[in-house]
Amino acid sequence: MQKLPLNLAKRIEQRIRENSFRDLGKTLKLTDFSSNDYLGFASSERLFSKTNQILSEKKLLKNGATGSRLLSGNHELFKPAEALIAGFHQTEAALIFNSGYDANIGFFSSIPQKEDLILYDELAHASIRDGIKMSNAKAYKFLHNDLENLRNKILRKREEFNFAAIYIVTESVFSMDGDFPDLVAMSNLAEEYNCYLIVDEAHAIGVFGEKGQGLVQELEIQDKIFARIVTFGKGLGCHGAAILGSKGLKDYLINFSRSFIYTTALPPHSVACILEAYKSLEASESTNSEVEKLQKNIQIFQEEILKNGLNPYFIKSDSAIHCCIVPGNDAVKQLALKIKGEGFDVKPILSPTVPKGKERLRICLHSFNSKEDIQGLVKLLAIFIK
């Protein structure tokens, strides 16, 4: 077998020297404060059983979709799933993609054209950035959640170039900080300057809104958004993603989005699971639902942080993601190991994933975390950090 080329081997060596080398860790039975399974749907026996029931009733006992959706893979579950998703999110149409990464790649590589402009938040997810790199449009970042900087960029770039369309890109909840922009003000800004606003709701679905509809719907601004990207591998505990928008947007993506056109479709089991996850959200009661339990746990965690005097170490967040800044890859990895030794699964986020000096523990809260576990984790942080 051929060895790795020397220039690639050197890059690996550099990662090892900087203590930022990634490997695939083992799954341990620890108290979960690291996964994106915010509502516990990924391990829900009821959801698993309901999914299999759909497949049996529809006689869709297949292991794969057999082809892309434009060839042989557009099985009968896609239509009701996309209709349910669109209705739940109060939008005209939804188009399912194989993952959030595929959705962002597919959107940004096909929608903005050569004569267009993309303005994106400097902390936008890698999938958004990778999609933008594949676009022929001009692209510039604006300062994180800084509306004035965004406004200035719109005005300055409009003076420099005669753009056909300007696309503004942000996330409703940022995956590495857990914070979010002023989406109401941003949507008003987009409207004022006739721009198209795109919001990635990956970490807001299942977390915000009475039934977990996301932050856009909680703020009631869905009619001001050109496109939303919702993913199912986090709050919904399954796999895949969808782009929400107008019927015209869906038609365009079907015709021009390469990550949709040239890939094998999701198998029936995946789409059945998406259907059942959405039905679970739709049927959830306003009291004692998994969404409400999660929101209560977020409040408990915030109170414990204040009580233990740890708020100066944390990035302000009202989401399920809370980040404790521990500068240095060595320091944050050691702290994560100490906490793991006490039975809690909390992951360190290292540079270069985040900037040097901004390394952190990323703590994810869930509906199934107990109050005692939350208190225990925060007390450990207070002991180890102070």
mmCIF file of C-alpha atoms in Angstrom:
data_model
loop_
_atom_site.group_PDB
_atom_site.id
_atom_site.type_symbol
_atom_site.label_atom_id
_atom_site.label_comp_id
_atom_site.label_asym_id
_atom_site.label_seq_id
_atom_site.Cartn_x
_atom_site.Cartn_y
_atom_site.Cartn_z
ATOM 1 C CA MET A 1 0.000 0.000 0.000
ATOM 2 C CA GLN A 2 1.335 3.462 -0.899
ATOM 3 C CA LYS A 3 2.359 5.782 1.899
ATOM 4 C CA LEU A 4 0.779 9.169 2.483
ATOM 5 C CA PRO A 5 2.431 11.945 0.394
ATOM 6 C CA LEU A 6 5.079 13.816 2.404
ATOM 7 C CA ASN A 7 3.260 17.175 2.399
ATOM 8 C CA LEU A 8 0.141 15.508 3.857
ATOM 9 C CA ALA A 9 2.164 13.614 6.459
ATOM 10 C CA LYS A 10 3.700 16.925 7.575
ATOM 11 C CA ARG A 11 0.263 18.401 8.118
ATOM 12 C CA ILE A 12 -0.661 15.452 10.342
ATOM 13 C CA GLU A 13 2.599 15.887 12.279
ATOM 14 C CA GLN A 14 1.797 19.558 12.825
ATOM 15 C CA ARG A 15 -1.605 18.649 14.265
ATOM 16 C CA ILE A 16 0.051 16.212 16.666
ATOM 17 C CA ARG A 17 2.583 18.871 17.774
ATOM 18 C CA GLU A 18 -0.217 21.382 18.407
ATOM 19 C CA ASN A 19 -2.237 18.766 20.327
ATOM 20 C CA SER A 20 -5.117 19.268 17.881
ATOM 21 C CA PHE A 21 -4.992 15.844 16.201
ATOM 22 C CA ARG A 22 -8.450 14.350 15.730
ATOM 23 C CA ASP A 23 -9.320 10.682 16.047
ATOM 24 C CA LEU A 24 -12.495 8.645 16.361
ATOM 25 C CA GLY A 25 -13.119 8.107 20.054
ATOM 26 C CA LYS A 26 -14.955 5.239 21.711
ATOM 27 C CA THR A 27 -18.591 5.427 22.750
ATOM 28 C CA LEU A 28 -18.687 5.406 26.548
ATOM 29 C CA LYS A 29 -21.668 5.076 28.856
ATOM 30 C CA LEU A 30 -21.378 8.492 30.470
ATOM 31 C CA THR A 31 -23.962 11.141 31.326
ATOM 32 C CA ASP A 32 -24.544 12.855 27.996
ATOM 33 C CA PHE A 33 -23.661 16.531 27.858
ATOM 34 C CA SER A 34 -22.048 16.388 24.413
ATOM 35 C CA SER A 35 -24.462 15.062 21.785
ATOM 36 C CA ASN A 36 -26.825 17.111 19.630
ATOM 37 C CA ASP A 37 -29.717 14.785 20.543
ATOM 38 C CA TYR A 38 -31.472 17.625 22.361
ATOM 39 C CA LEU A 39 -34.850 15.876 22.797
ATOM 40 C CA GLY A 40 -33.647 12.292 23.177
ATOM 41 C CA PHE A 41 -35.337 11.244 19.922
ATOM 42 C CA ALA A 42 -32.231 9.371 18.693
ATOM 43 C CA SER A 43 -32.716 6.703 21.355
ATOM 44 C CA SER A 44 -36.528 6.820 21.519
ATOM 45 C CA GLU A 45 -37.952 3.276 21.395
ATOM 46 C CA ARG A 46 -41.389 4.688 20.558
ATOM 47 C CA LEU A 47 -39.997 6.576 17.544
ATOM 48 C CA PHE A 48 -38.092 3.445 16.446
ATOM 49 C CA SER A 49 -41.246 1.316 16.710
ATOM 50 C CA LYS A 50 -43.433 3.861 14.864
ATOM 51 C CA THR A 51 -40.869 4.122 12.071
ATOM 52 C CA ASN A 52 -40.863 0.348 11.550
ATOM 53 C CA GLN A 53 -44.668 0.322 11.651
ATOM 54 C CA ILE A 54 -44.805 2.774 8.709
ATOM 55 C CA LEU A 55 -42.396 0.627 6.688
ATOM 56 C CA SER A 56 -44.436 -2.513 7.374
ATOM 57 C CA GLU A 57 -47.759 -0.855 6.532
ATOM 58 C CA LYS A 58 -46.388 0.603 3.286
ATOM 59 C CA LYS A 59 -44.544 -2.634 2.449
ATOM 60 C CA LEU A 60 -41.347 -0.627 2.078
ATOM 61 C CA LEU A 61 -38.976 -3.214 3.528
ATOM 62 C CA LYS A 62 -35.986 -1.940 1.568
ATOM 63 C CA ASN A 63 -32.409 -1.300 2.659
ATOM 64 C CA GLY A 64 -31.783 1.473 0.145
ATOM 65 C CA ALA A 65 -33.483 3.947 -2.176
ATOM 66 C CA THR A 66 -31.841 2.362 -5.298
ATOM 67 C CA GLY A 67 -30.975 5.671 -6.978
ATOM 68 C CA SER A 68 -31.302 9.443 -6.973
ATOM 69 C CA ARG A 69 -34.733 10.989 -6.595
ATOM 70 C CA LEU A 70 -34.722 11.975 -10.267
ATOM 71 C CA LEU A 71 -34.199 8.333 -11.265
ATOM 72 C CA SER A 72 -35.509 5.422 -9.157
ATOM 73 C CA GLY A 73 -35.151 6.747 -5.602
ATOM 74 C CA ASN A 74 -38.218 8.995 -5.204
ATOM 75 C CA HIS A 75 -40.153 6.486 -3.084
ATOM 76 C CA GLU A 76 -43.633 7.185 -1.776
ATOM 77 C CA LEU A 77 -42.620 8.550 1.649
ATOM 78 C CA PHE A 78 -40.945 11.696 0.319
ATOM 79 C CA LYS A 79 -44.177 13.439 -0.721
ATOM 80 C CA PRO A 80 -46.023 13.174 2.642
ATOM 81 C CA ALA A 81 -42.804 13.933 4.556
ATOM 82 C CA GLU A 82 -42.127 17.133 2.597
ATOM 83 C CA ALA A 83 -45.783 18.183 2.895
ATOM 84 C CA LEU A 84 -45.723 17.646 6.670
ATOM 85 C CA ILE A 85 -42.412 19.542 7.034
ATOM 86 C CA ALA A 86 -43.681 22.476 4.967
ATOM 87 C CA GLY A 87 -46.920 22.674 6.966
ATOM 88 C CA PHE A 88 -45.153 22.395 10.318
ATOM 89 C CA HIS A 89 -42.737 25.200 9.382
ATOM 90 C CA GLN A 90 -45.432 27.405 7.792
ATOM 91 C CA THR A 91 -43.736 27.608 4.428
ATOM 92 C CA GLU A 92 -44.820 26.920 0.848
ATOM 93 C CA ALA A 93 -42.482 24.021 0.106
ATOM 94 C CA ALA A 94 -39.762 21.772 1.542
ATOM 95 C CA LEU A 95 -37.115 19.728 -0.233
ATOM 96 C CA ILE A 96 -35.340 16.914 1.622
ATOM 97 C CA PHE A 97 -31.563 16.526 1.285
ATOM 98 C CA ASN A 98 -29.367 13.704 2.575
ATOM 99 C CA SER A 99 -27.705 15.868 5.258
ATOM 100 C CA GLY A 100 -27.344 19.442 6.454
ATOM 101 C CA TYR A 101 -23.954 19.545 4.749
ATOM 102 C CA ASP A 102 -25.509 18.448 1.441
ATOM 103 C CA ALA A 103 -28.278 21.028 1.828
ATOM 104 C CA ASN A 104 -25.878 23.928 2.367
ATOM 105 C CA ILE A 105 -23.533 22.767 -0.396
ATOM 106 C CA GLY A 106 -26.498 22.346 -2.743
ATOM 107 C CA PHE A 107 -28.020 25.698 -1.928
ATOM 108 C CA PHE A 108 -24.979 27.965 -2.060
ATOM 109 C CA SER A 109 -23.366 26.304 -5.061
ATOM 110 C CA SER A 110 -26.501 26.724 -7.184
ATOM 111 C CA ILE A 111 -28.634 29.676 -6.030
ATOM 112 C CA PRO A 112 -26.307 32.746 -5.946
ATOM 113 C CA GLN A 113 -25.158 33.536 -9.495
ATOM 114 C CA LYS A 114 -21.994 35.114 -10.895
ATOM 115 C CA GLU A 115 -23.540 38.595 -10.851
ATOM 116 C CA ASP A 116 -24.751 38.229 -7.231
ATOM 117 C CA LEU A 117 -23.275 38.985 -3.793
ATOM 118 C CA ILE A 118 -23.195 36.818 -0.646
ATOM 119 C CA LEU A 119 -22.700 38.432 2.784
ATOM 120 C CA TYR A 120 -22.203 35.815 5.493
ATOM 121 C CA ASP A 121 -21.549 35.877 9.241
ATOM 122 C CA GLU A 122 -17.856 35.330 9.995
ATOM 123 C CA LEU A 123 -18.725 32.378 12.283
ATOM 124 C CA ALA A 124 -20.923 30.601 9.741
ATOM 125 C CA HIS A 125 -20.688 26.809 9.715
ATOM 126 C CA ALA A 126 -18.130 25.005 7.541
ATOM 127 C CA SER A 127 -20.877 23.610 5.302
ATOM 128 C CA ILE A 128 -22.061 27.146 4.496
ATOM 129 C CA ARG A 129 -18.508 28.277 3.778
ATOM 130 C CA ASP A 130 -17.812 25.256 1.593
ATOM 131 C CA GLY A 131 -20.984 25.879 -0.387
ATOM 132 C CA ILE A 132 -20.052 29.543 -0.838
ATOM 133 C CA LYS A 133 -16.597 28.521 -2.133
ATOM 134 C CA MET A 134 -18.371 26.537 -4.853
ATOM 135 C CA SER A 135 -20.469 29.522 -5.907
ATOM 136 C CA ASN A 136 -19.505 31.937 -8.693
ATOM 137 C CA ALA A 137 -20.925 34.889 -6.736
ATOM 138 C CA LYS A 138 -18.710 37.380 -4.897
ATOM 139 C CA ALA A 139 -18.716 36.685 -1.149
ATOM 140 C CA TYR A 140 -17.672 38.735 1.890
ATOM 141 C CA LYS A 141 -18.042 38.024 5.602
ATOM 142 C CA PHE A 142 -19.462 40.475 8.125
ATOM 143 C CA LEU A 143 -18.590 40.698 11.823
ATOM 144 C CA HIS A 144 -20.356 38.158 14.014
ATOM 145 C CA ASN A 145 -23.958 39.240 14.720
ATOM 146 C CA ASP A 146 -22.995 42.857 13.881
ATOM 147 C CA LEU A 147 -25.918 44.483 12.065
ATOM 148 C CA GLU A 148 -24.170 47.823 11.588
ATOM 149 C CA ASN A 149 -21.201 46.144 9.958
ATOM 150 C CA LEU A 150 -23.615 44.218 7.725
ATOM 151 C CA ARG A 151 -25.456 47.423 6.760
ATOM 152 C CA ASN A 152 -22.172 49.152 5.884
ATOM 153 C CA LYS A 153 -21.111 46.204 3.741
ATOM 154 C CA ILE A 154 -24.414 46.260 1.837
ATOM 155 C CA LEU A 155 -24.077 49.984 1.132
ATOM 156 C CA ARG A 156 -20.382 49.863 0.241
ATOM 157 C CA LYS A 157 -20.615 46.822 -2.021
ATOM 158 C CA ARG A 158 -23.674 48.199 -3.796
ATOM 159 C CA GLU A 159 -21.667 51.316 -4.631
ATOM 160 C CA GLU A 160 -18.742 49.227 -5.925
ATOM 161 C CA PHE A 161 -20.769 46.760 -7.972
ATOM 162 C CA ASN A 162 -24.179 46.596 -9.596
ATOM 163 C CA PHE A 163 -25.297 43.306 -8.073
ATOM 164 C CA ALA A 164 -28.382 41.512 -9.377
ATOM 165 C CA ALA A 165 -29.141 40.030 -5.959
ATOM 166 C CA ILE A 166 -27.650 40.205 -2.461
ATOM 167 C CA TYR A 167 -27.925 37.162 -0.187
ATOM 168 C CA ILE A 168 -27.469 37.562 3.589
ATOM 169 C CA VAL A 169 -26.518 34.369 5.401
ATOM 170 C CA THR A 170 -26.668 33.623 9.121
ATOM 171 C CA GLU A 171 -27.558 30.900 11.620
ATOM 172 C CA SER A 172 -30.360 31.121 14.148
ATOM 173 C CA VAL A 173 -28.127 29.376 16.721
ATOM 174 C CA PHE A 174 -24.362 29.206 16.176
ATOM 175 C CA SER A 175 -22.999 25.733 16.764
ATOM 176 C CA MET A 176 -19.740 26.682 18.490
ATOM 177 C CA ASP A 177 -20.992 29.630 20.592
ATOM 178 C CA GLY A 178 -24.660 28.829 21.202
ATOM 179 C CA ASP A 179 -25.590 32.476 20.645
ATOM 180 C CA PHE A 180 -27.843 33.956 17.985
ATOM 181 C CA PRO A 181 -28.323 37.170 16.006
ATOM 182 C CA ASP A 182 -31.156 39.683 16.258
ATOM 183 C CA LEU A 183 -33.143 37.953 13.525
ATOM 184 C CA VAL A 184 -36.030 40.422 13.627
ATOM 185 C CA ALA A 185 -33.692 43.375 13.018
ATOM 186 C CA MET A 186 -31.771 41.404 10.386
ATOM 187 C CA SER A 187 -34.952 40.489 8.522
ATOM 188 C CA ASN A 188 -35.988 44.157 8.595
ATOM 189 C CA LEU A 189 -32.568 45.142 7.265
ATOM 190 C CA ALA A 190 -32.854 42.597 4.440
ATOM 191 C CA GLU A 191 -36.304 43.948 3.602
ATOM 192 C CA GLU A 192 -35.080 47.568 3.691
ATOM 193 C CA TYR A 193 -32.282 46.898 1.188
ATOM 194 C CA ASN A 194 -34.162 44.328 -0.912
ATOM 195 C CA CYS A 195 -31.848 41.449 0.060
ATOM 196 C CA TYR A 196 -32.553 37.732 0.380
ATOM 197 C CA LEU A 197 -32.119 36.339 3.909
ATOM 198 C CA ILE A 198 -31.031 32.723 4.432
ATOM 199 C CA VAL A 199 -31.124 31.228 7.945
ATOM 200 C CA ASP A 200 -29.596 27.894 8.972
ATOM 201 C CA GLU A 201 -31.799 26.565 11.794
ATOM 202 C CA ALA A 202 -29.813 23.370 12.487
ATOM 203 C CA HIS A 203 -29.448 23.989 16.240
ATOM 204 C CA ALA A 204 -32.818 25.695 16.753
ATOM 205 C CA ILE A 205 -35.187 22.920 15.636
ATOM 206 C CA GLY A 206 -36.550 21.153 18.710
ATOM 207 C CA VAL A 207 -35.172 23.880 20.969
ATOM 208 C CA PHE A 208 -37.154 27.059 20.234
ATOM 209 C CA GLY A 209 -40.875 27.482 19.661
ATOM 210 C CA GLU A 210 -43.709 25.849 21.612
ATOM 211 C CA LYS A 211 -43.381 22.664 19.555
ATOM 212 C CA GLY A 212 -39.741 23.054 18.557
ATOM 213 C CA GLN A 213 -40.446 24.815 15.244
ATOM 214 C CA GLY A 214 -37.268 26.885 15.517
ATOM 215 C CA LEU A 215 -36.339 30.468 16.296
ATOM 216 C CA VAL A 216 -37.638 31.949 13.034
ATOM 217 C CA GLN A 217 -41.182 30.817 13.805
ATOM 218 C CA GLU A 218 -40.924 31.702 17.477
ATOM 219 C CA LEU A 219 -40.188 35.264 16.295
ATOM 220 C CA GLU A 220 -42.955 35.009 13.640
ATOM 221 C CA ILE A 221 -40.725 36.189 10.787
ATOM 222 C CA GLN A 222 -40.993 33.122 8.529
ATOM 223 C CA ASP A 223 -42.598 35.163 5.728
ATOM 224 C CA LYS A 224 -39.514 37.443 5.604
ATOM 225 C CA ILE A 225 -37.017 34.606 5.080
ATOM 226 C CA PHE A 226 -36.024 33.564 1.557
ATOM 227 C CA ALA A 227 -34.745 30.144 2.642
ATOM 228 C CA ARG A 228 -34.335 28.153 5.845
ATOM 229 C CA ILE A 229 -32.120 25.095 6.242
ATOM 230 C CA VAL A 230 -33.440 22.658 8.853
ATOM 231 C CA THR A 231 -31.541 19.513 9.787
ATOM 232 C CA PHE A 232 -32.811 16.297 11.359
ATOM 233 C CA GLY A 233 -29.650 14.864 12.923
ATOM 234 C CA LYS A 234 -29.844 17.087 16.001
ATOM 235 C CA GLY A 235 -33.138 17.924 17.719
ATOM 236 C CA LEU A 236 -35.061 15.347 15.657
ATOM 237 C CA GLY A 237 -32.597 12.552 16.391
ATOM 238 C CA CYS A 238 -32.587 11.044 12.898
ATOM 239 C CA HIS A 239 -30.823 11.881 9.610
ATOM 240 C CA GLY A 240 -31.163 14.294 6.695
ATOM 241 C CA ALA A 241 -32.151 17.916 6.180
ATOM 242 C CA ALA A 242 -34.554 20.104 4.241
ATOM 243 C CA ILE A 243 -34.506 23.482 2.549
ATOM 244 C CA LEU A 244 -37.678 25.492 3.188
ATOM 245 C CA GLY A 245 -38.952 28.230 0.913
ATOM 246 C CA SER A 246 -41.210 28.945 -2.046
ATOM 247 C CA LYS A 247 -42.383 26.431 -4.635
ATOM 248 C CA GLY A 248 -40.178 28.276 -7.147
ATOM 249 C CA LEU A 249 -37.106 27.774 -4.931
ATOM 250 C CA LYS A 250 -37.872 24.043 -4.636
ATOM 251 C CA ASP A 251 -38.262 23.709 -8.420
ATOM 252 C CA TYR A 252 -34.957 25.504 -8.975
ATOM 253 C CA LEU A 253 -33.082 23.281 -6.520
ATOM 254 C CA ILE A 254 -34.498 20.103 -8.105
ATOM 255 C CA ASN A 255 -33.166 21.296 -11.462
ATOM 256 C CA PHE A 256 -29.813 22.842 -10.510
ATOM 257 C CA SER A 257 -28.633 21.682 -7.055
ATOM 258 C CA ARG A 258 -25.914 19.123 -7.757
ATOM 259 C CA SER A 259 -25.822 17.639 -4.245
ATOM 260 C CA PHE A 260 -29.519 16.843 -4.686
ATOM 261 C CA ILE A 261 -29.413 15.648 -8.303
ATOM 262 C CA TYR A 262 -26.300 13.480 -8.261
ATOM 263 C CA THR A 263 -26.677 11.415 -5.103
ATOM 264 C CA THR A 264 -28.621 8.338 -4.039
ATOM 265 C CA ALA A 265 -31.747 9.380 -2.130
ATOM 266 C CA LEU A 266 -32.342 8.678 1.552
ATOM 267 C CA PRO A 267 -33.710 5.146 2.092
ATOM 268 C CA PRO A 268 -37.336 4.612 3.195
ATOM 269 C CA HIS A 269 -36.308 3.993 6.814
ATOM 270 C CA SER A 270 -34.647 7.433 7.091
ATOM 271 C CA VAL A 271 -37.653 9.261 5.639
ATOM 272 C CA ALA A 272 -40.109 7.278 7.795
ATOM 273 C CA CYS A 273 -38.086 8.299 10.849
ATOM 274 C CA ILE A 274 -38.214 11.972 9.765
ATOM 275 C CA LEU A 275 -41.992 11.692 9.343
ATOM 276 C CA GLU A 276 -42.463 10.213 12.802
ATOM 277 C CA ALA A 277 -40.103 12.719 14.457
ATOM 278 C CA TYR A 278 -42.147 15.598 13.036
ATOM 279 C CA LYS A 279 -45.392 13.916 14.080
ATOM 280 C CA SER A 280 -43.967 13.682 17.609
ATOM 281 C CA LEU A 281 -43.233 17.420 17.639
ATOM 282 C CA GLU A 282 -46.622 18.247 16.135
ATOM 283 C CA ALA A 283 -48.460 16.169 18.749
ATOM 284 C CA SER A 284 -46.454 17.409 21.731
ATOM 285 C CA GLU A 285 -48.461 19.013 24.534
ATOM 286 C CA SER A 286 -47.565 22.531 25.662
ATOM 287 C CA THR A 287 -46.921 21.190 29.189
ATOM 288 C CA ASN A 288 -44.333 18.570 30.057
ATOM 289 C CA SER A 289 -43.282 17.992 26.434
ATOM 290 C CA GLU A 290 -39.671 17.150 25.607
ATOM 291 C CA VAL A 291 -39.304 20.674 24.214
ATOM 292 C CA GLU A 292 -40.523 22.194 27.483
ATOM 293 C CA LYS A 293 -38.275 19.890 29.541
ATOM 294 C CA LEU A 294 -35.288 21.038 27.484
ATOM 295 C CA GLN A 295 -36.171 24.701 27.925
ATOM 296 C CA LYS A 296 -36.476 24.166 31.706
ATOM 297 C CA ASN A 297 -33.064 22.484 31.790
ATOM 298 C CA ILE A 298 -31.523 25.421 29.930
ATOM 299 C CA GLN A 299 -32.924 27.708 32.632
ATOM 300 C CA ILE A 300 -31.613 25.443 35.425
ATOM 301 C CA PHE A 301 -28.140 25.397 33.856
ATOM 302 C CA GLN A 302 -28.073 29.203 33.568
ATOM 303 C CA GLU A 303 -29.094 29.549 37.215
ATOM 304 C CA GLU A 304 -26.390 27.088 38.341
ATOM 305 C CA ILE A 305 -23.716 28.951 36.355
ATOM 306 C CA LEU A 306 -24.633 32.194 38.126
ATOM 307 C CA LYS A 307 -24.895 30.492 41.531
ATOM 308 C CA ASN A 308 -21.375 29.052 41.169
ATOM 309 C CA GLY A 309 -19.859 32.293 39.862
ATOM 310 C CA LEU A 310 -18.905 30.795 36.502
ATOM 311 C CA ASN A 311 -20.676 33.265 34.203
ATOM 312 C CA PRO A 312 -17.416 35.142 33.321
ATOM 313 C CA TYR A 313 -16.112 31.902 31.754
ATOM 314 C CA PHE A 314 -19.183 31.291 29.582
ATOM 315 C CA ILE A 315 -20.356 32.775 26.293
ATOM 316 C CA LYS A 316 -23.878 34.131 26.886
ATOM 317 C CA SER A 317 -26.418 31.664 25.511
ATOM 318 C CA ASP A 318 -30.135 30.947 25.783
ATOM 319 C CA SER A 319 -29.867 27.889 23.544
ATOM 320 C CA ALA A 320 -29.054 24.244 24.316
ATOM 321 C CA ILE A 321 -25.348 24.915 23.593
ATOM 322 C CA HIS A 322 -23.203 26.463 26.343
ATOM 323 C CA CYS A 323 -19.482 27.089 25.942
ATOM 324 C CA CYS A 324 -16.954 27.482 28.741
ATOM 325 C CA ILE A 325 -13.788 29.182 27.473
ATOM 326 C CA VAL A 326 -10.604 27.389 28.573
ATOM 327 C CA PRO A 327 -7.677 28.792 26.530
ATOM 328 C CA GLY A 328 -5.169 26.320 25.099
ATOM 329 C CA ASN A 329 -5.638 22.871 23.569
ATOM 330 C CA ASP A 330 -3.691 21.179 26.386
ATOM 331 C CA ALA A 331 -5.676 22.882 29.151
ATOM 332 C CA VAL A 332 -9.124 22.242 27.712
ATOM 333 C CA LYS A 333 -8.331 18.591 26.888
ATOM 334 C CA GLN A 334 -7.093 18.003 30.452
ATOM 335 C CA LEU A 335 -10.229 19.570 31.901
ATOM 336 C CA ALA A 336 -12.458 17.416 29.667
ATOM 337 C CA LEU A 337 -10.589 14.293 30.834
ATOM 338 C CA LYS A 338 -11.082 15.225 34.509
ATOM 339 C CA ILE A 339 -14.813 15.690 33.956
ATOM 340 C CA LYS A 340 -15.016 12.422 32.005
ATOM 341 C CA GLY A 341 -13.350 10.720 34.966
ATOM 342 C CA GLU A 342 -16.330 11.838 37.071
ATOM 343 C CA GLY A 343 -18.806 10.246 34.643
ATOM 344 C CA PHE A 344 -19.824 13.200 32.460
ATOM 345 C CA ASP A 345 -19.388 13.298 28.687
ATOM 346 C CA VAL A 346 -18.314 16.841 27.754
ATOM 347 C CA LYS A 347 -16.227 17.480 24.656
ATOM 348 C CA PRO A 348 -13.319 19.922 24.277
ATOM 349 C CA ILE A 349 -13.366 22.110 21.157
ATOM 350 C CA LEU A 350 -9.820 22.782 20.003
ATOM 351 C CA SER A 351 -8.119 25.242 17.718
ATOM 352 C CA PRO A 352 -8.120 25.401 14.698
ATOM 353 C CA THR A 353 -11.862 24.547 14.893
ATOM 354 C CA VAL A 354 -12.114 27.701 17.046
ATOM 355 C CA PRO A 355 -9.513 30.514 17.148
ATOM 356 C CA LYS A 356 -6.431 30.085 19.350
ATOM 357 C CA GLY A 357 -7.144 31.361 22.837
ATOM 358 C CA LYS A 358 -10.867 30.588 22.413
ATOM 359 C CA GLU A 359 -10.656 26.840 23.028
ATOM 360 C CA ARG A 360 -13.625 25.655 25.039
ATOM 361 C CA LEU A 361 -15.737 22.979 26.628
ATOM 362 C CA ARG A 362 -18.937 22.669 24.595
ATOM 363 C CA ILE A 363 -21.797 21.597 26.845
ATOM 364 C CA CYS A 364 -25.020 20.426 25.199
ATOM 365 C CA LEU A 365 -28.185 20.232 27.278
ATOM 366 C CA HIS A 366 -31.002 17.765 26.699
ATOM 367 C CA SER A 367 -34.579 17.167 27.782
ATOM 368 C CA PHE A 368 -33.431 13.958 29.524
ATOM 369 C CA ASN A 369 -30.690 15.505 31.684
ATOM 370 C CA SER A 370 -31.744 15.503 35.349
ATOM 371 C CA LYS A 371 -31.504 18.560 37.569
ATOM 372 C CA GLU A 372 -29.056 16.636 39.782
ATOM 373 C CA ASP A 373 -26.794 15.862 36.814
ATOM 374 C CA ILE A 374 -26.790 19.511 35.736
ATOM 375 C CA GLN A 375 -25.955 20.670 39.255
ATOM 376 C CA GLY A 376 -23.248 18.014 39.565
ATOM 377 C CA LEU A 377 -21.581 19.028 36.303
ATOM 378 C CA VAL A 378 -21.561 22.728 37.173
ATOM 379 C CA LYS A 379 -20.131 22.034 40.659
ATOM 380 C CA LEU A 380 -17.306 20.016 39.070
ATOM 381 C CA LEU A 381 -16.565 22.889 36.676
ATOM 382 C CA ALA A 382 -16.437 25.306 39.599
ATOM 383 C CA ILE A 383 -13.960 23.072 41.459
ATOM 384 C CA PHE A 384 -11.696 22.343 38.481
ATOM 385 C CA ILE A 385 -11.698 25.834 36.942
ATOM 386 C CA LYS A 386 -11.301 27.842 40.148
#
